[in-house]
Structure formats: structure tokens, C-alpha cells
């Protein structure tokens, strides 16, 4: 990885977790064109060993969104291509080869929230706050937020965030579904890494079904969704790995579900 604003490393005994960190803390990890292209490149070129990924941000904030200093010179045509560049990059996050866990703290705003919402799991610490300041900057979301954020919290809440500048704190963010996990200050990365390592132990086909098939089913009519589900279930259960895992449970060699 050649972009200085992004750090990449492999974690886990088998190098099964990719850790991707935004390292532009002086600018609160604001995303310029180079950084969005670098995010795309990382997810397109994940090593074969990788089974799950964690994305986080260096410094006090996860991400301050679009680098506003690059916005000034853009005309309408360039704006369309810029937005489509973000879409292509964040599609590589959401529909890349592995599940992605976002480790959130501080500001998760604008394009930062769009990046977080392209991830499959969001872990937030108590310093996290969420906003869509596009409304007050006279612009609109452009990184897929109009599609992904209403699927997390509903169109009404997103409309409120953009019309009124409402900021959600960490507790309320978890309550409305912006994050699935809320953890003590400073522990989001550890929790995200723990979850990623756990995800990496799943059968790859199960993870693929959850990241690529489930969101498509959610977009289908119920009738089509049931059929897609049946196809996916049949493919997953016919894999040799699924048979081995079920046999291990029946032989008493696999973990039971534990009461939490
Ligand atoms: C930036 C950016 C940025 C910080 N673009 N330079 N996003 C926003 O509207 C959020 C704008 N940022 C903020 O509200 C605040 O910076 C934070 C709440 C995130 C952090 O506050 P703080 O006090 O820790 O930092 P700061 O002093 O405001 O910023 C430090 C530096 O980062 C400063 O630059 P410096 O040269 O004066 O040191 C800031 O100018 C710079 N900085 N945020 C450029 N966003 C695909 S479309 C998506 C559309 C959007 O994302 S719109 C929402 C943009």
C-alpha cells in the first residue's frame, strides 16, 4: 500500500484478519480522492489468507467525512463522477471478499458514516458521535449514504439528521441501529478485532452468503427472497465443510451454543 494516509497489516495466527487504518489524523481522517481510491485498492487486493477485516481511524476521530477542501473546484459533471468513485470504492468494502468490522470512536460524520455503513458490523466506543453535516454545508450525501443509512435507521431518522443537523451520541447511535456494539472508551478496536477473528473461523461460504446474498434478499420481494434463500441454503449445506461441521457437533466435538 503506497498511500501514506492508510495503513495495512495482517493480524491473527494465520494472518486471517486484515487491519486497515486511516492515518490522516491531522485532518481527522477526512477522505480525499487519493484516500478513497486507496480504500478501494486495499479491498480489491486483500491477500488470500484474509477471512475478515477491521477498519479504524487513527487519532481522536474515526472519520470527518469528505475532504471539504477538494469540493470547491468541482462542477456538476465532475460531481457525478466523484460520487460514483465513492460508490465504486464502498461497494468494494460492502461486496468485497470478506466481512468487514468498523471500529468507531469520536466523529463518524458525513462520508465517515457512509464508510461505516458500508461495513457489516459497527463497534462504537462511548466517545462516538454520528452526524450528517451535509445538510448544513449545502450539499447532499454522495457516498452511498442515501441507500445504506436508511436501511440501518430508516429514512425518517436520516431525514431528521440532515434537515436539523441532529447529532446522535454513542448510546443513542446503538439504540437506533447505527452500531451493533457499544463498548467502553478506547476498546472498540480490541472488540472489533475479537469479532473479526471469530468471523474468520466461519465457513467462507456462510460468510459469503451473509455479505453478498442476504442484502440482495433484503431488496427482493418476499416471494423471490424465499426462493433465493432456498438456493443459498442448498449450496451452503452441500459444501464438504458444512457436512464436517455438522458431523463434529453430532459427535460432540463442536461447541454448543452458550447462554450469554
Ligand atoms: C477537515 C475536515 C474535512 C476536519 N475536510 N478538512 N464533514 C464535515 O462537515 C465535518 C467537518 N469537521 C468537523 O466538524 C470537525 O473537524 C470534527 C468534529 C470532525 C473534529 O473536530 P476537531 O476540533 O477535533 O478538529 P478541527 O480543528 O475541526 O480539524 C482539524 C483539522 O482537520 C483542521 O485543519 P487545519 O489545517 O486547520 O489543522 C480542519 O480543517 C481539518 N478537517 N474535517 C477537510 N471534512 C461522498 S460525499 C460525503 C460528504 C461529506 O462527507 S460532507 C461532511 C464533511
mmCIF file of N, CA, C and O in Angstrom, residues 1 10 27 29 39 45 48 58 62 86 130 141 146 158 160 189 200 203 223 225 233 238 252:
data_model
loop_
_atom_site.group_PDB
_atom_site.id
_atom_site.type_symbol
_atom_site.label_atom_id
_atom_site.label_comp_id
_atom_site.label_asym_id
_atom_site.label_seq_id
_atom_site.Cartn_x
_atom_site.Cartn_y
_atom_site.Cartn_z
ATOM 1 N N UNK A 1 0.853 -1.191 0.000
ATOM 2 C CA UNK A 1 0.000 0.000 0.000
ATOM 3 C C UNK A 1 0.885 1.237 0.000
ATOM 4 O O UNK A 1 1.716 1.409 0.879
ATOM 5 N N UNK A 10 -1.602 -7.396 8.721
ATOM 6 C CA UNK A 10 -2.326 -8.641 8.904
ATOM 7 C C UNK A 10 -2.236 -9.051 10.363
ATOM 8 O O UNK A 10 -1.174 -8.934 10.981
ATOM 9 N N UNK A 27 -6.002 15.713 9.788
ATOM 10 C CA UNK A 27 -7.212 16.210 9.103
ATOM 11 C C UNK A 27 -8.422 15.388 9.516
ATOM 12 O O UNK A 27 -9.404 15.281 8.780
ATOM 13 N N UNK A 29 -8.908 12.337 9.600
ATOM 14 C CA UNK A 29 -9.151 11.245 8.646
ATOM 15 C C UNK A 29 -10.170 11.615 7.564
ATOM 16 O O UNK A 29 -10.876 10.740 7.037
ATOM 17 N N UNK A 39 -8.632 3.119 -0.386
ATOM 18 C CA UNK A 39 -9.549 2.184 0.299
ATOM 19 C C UNK A 39 -10.025 1.141 -0.704
ATOM 20 O O UNK A 39 -10.035 -0.073 -0.432
ATOM 21 N N UNK A 45 -7.450 -5.918 -3.274
ATOM 22 C CA UNK A 45 -6.220 -6.713 -3.305
ATOM 23 C C UNK A 45 -5.940 -7.416 -1.983
ATOM 24 O O UNK A 45 -4.774 -7.607 -1.625
ATOM 25 N N UNK A 48 -4.841 -13.671 0.004
ATOM 26 C CA UNK A 48 -5.652 -14.896 0.029
ATOM 27 C C UNK A 48 -5.908 -15.428 1.438
ATOM 28 O O UNK A 48 -6.898 -16.109 1.675
ATOM 29 N N UNK A 58 -7.006 6.485 12.946
ATOM 30 C CA UNK A 58 -6.001 6.937 13.918
ATOM 31 C C UNK A 58 -6.438 8.270 14.541
ATOM 32 O O UNK A 58 -7.109 9.064 13.883
ATOM 33 N N UNK A 62 -12.890 8.708 14.166
ATOM 34 C CA UNK A 62 -12.885 7.692 13.107
ATOM 35 C C UNK A 62 -12.712 8.363 11.754
ATOM 36 O O UNK A 62 -11.784 8.087 11.008
ATOM 37 N N UNK A 86 -16.802 7.168 -5.180
ATOM 38 C CA UNK A 86 -17.081 6.717 -3.812
ATOM 39 C C UNK A 86 -17.928 5.448 -3.835
ATOM 40 O O UNK A 86 -17.684 4.507 -3.085
ATOM 41 N N UNK A 130 -22.374 10.614 15.796
ATOM 42 C CA UNK A 130 -22.746 10.434 14.386
ATOM 43 C C UNK A 130 -23.497 11.677 13.893
ATOM 44 O O UNK A 130 -24.399 12.164 14.572
ATOM 45 N N UNK A 141 -25.587 13.806 0.613
ATOM 46 C CA UNK A 141 -24.690 12.645 0.698
ATOM 47 C C UNK A 141 -24.341 12.187 -0.725
ATOM 48 O O UNK A 141 -25.150 12.342 -1.633
ATOM 49 N N UNK A 146 -27.391 7.619 1.032
ATOM 50 C CA UNK A 146 -28.845 7.698 0.810
ATOM 51 C C UNK A 146 -29.455 6.308 0.667
ATOM 52 O O UNK A 146 -30.645 6.120 0.911
ATOM 53 N N UNK A 158 -32.851 9.521 9.110
ATOM 54 C CA UNK A 158 -31.813 10.148 8.278
ATOM 55 C C UNK A 158 -32.264 11.532 7.834
ATOM 56 O O UNK A 158 -31.469 12.487 7.810
ATOM 57 N N UNK A 160 -34.211 13.558 9.422
ATOM 58 C CA UNK A 160 -34.042 14.426 10.596
ATOM 59 C C UNK A 160 -32.569 14.833 10.765
ATOM 60 O O UNK A 160 -32.252 16.013 10.957
ATOM 61 N N UNK A 189 -11.434 -0.999 19.084
ATOM 62 C CA UNK A 189 -10.582 -1.776 18.178
ATOM 63 C C UNK A 189 -10.396 -3.206 18.686
ATOM 64 O O UNK A 189 -10.496 -4.170 17.904
ATOM 65 N N UNK A 200 -13.713 -14.999 11.187
ATOM 66 C CA UNK A 200 -12.771 -15.699 10.306
ATOM 67 C C UNK A 200 -12.811 -17.207 10.495
ATOM 68 O O UNK A 200 -12.317 -17.950 9.643
ATOM 69 N N UNK A 203 -17.336 -20.894 8.094
ATOM 70 C CA UNK A 203 -17.136 -21.401 6.738
ATOM 71 C C UNK A 203 -17.197 -20.216 5.770
ATOM 72 O O UNK A 203 -18.112 -19.389 5.866
ATOM 73 N N UNK A 223 -41.497 -13.259 -1.981
ATOM 74 C CA UNK A 223 -41.571 -14.461 -2.805
ATOM 75 C C UNK A 223 -40.216 -14.791 -3.429
ATOM 76 O O UNK A 223 -39.743 -15.930 -3.380
ATOM 77 N N UNK A 225 -37.343 -13.620 -2.417
ATOM 78 C CA UNK A 225 -36.388 -13.824 -1.321
ATOM 79 C C UNK A 225 -36.408 -15.247 -0.800
ATOM 80 O O UNK A 225 -35.350 -15.831 -0.527
ATOM 81 N N UNK A 233 -29.251 -21.801 0.723
ATOM 82 C CA UNK A 233 -29.179 -22.834 1.771
ATOM 83 C C UNK A 233 -28.689 -24.148 1.180
ATOM 84 O O UNK A 233 -27.849 -24.844 1.772
ATOM 85 N N UNK A 238 -24.415 -28.153 0.970
ATOM 86 C CA UNK A 238 -23.796 -29.220 0.181
ATOM 87 C C UNK A 238 -22.264 -29.145 0.206
ATOM 88 O O UNK A 238 -21.593 -30.063 -0.251
ATOM 89 N N UNK A 252 -20.243 -34.601 19.222
ATOM 90 C CA UNK A 252 -19.871 -33.970 20.487
ATOM 91 C C UNK A 252 -18.508 -33.289 20.449
ATOM 92 O O UNK A 252 -17.923 -32.979 21.484
#
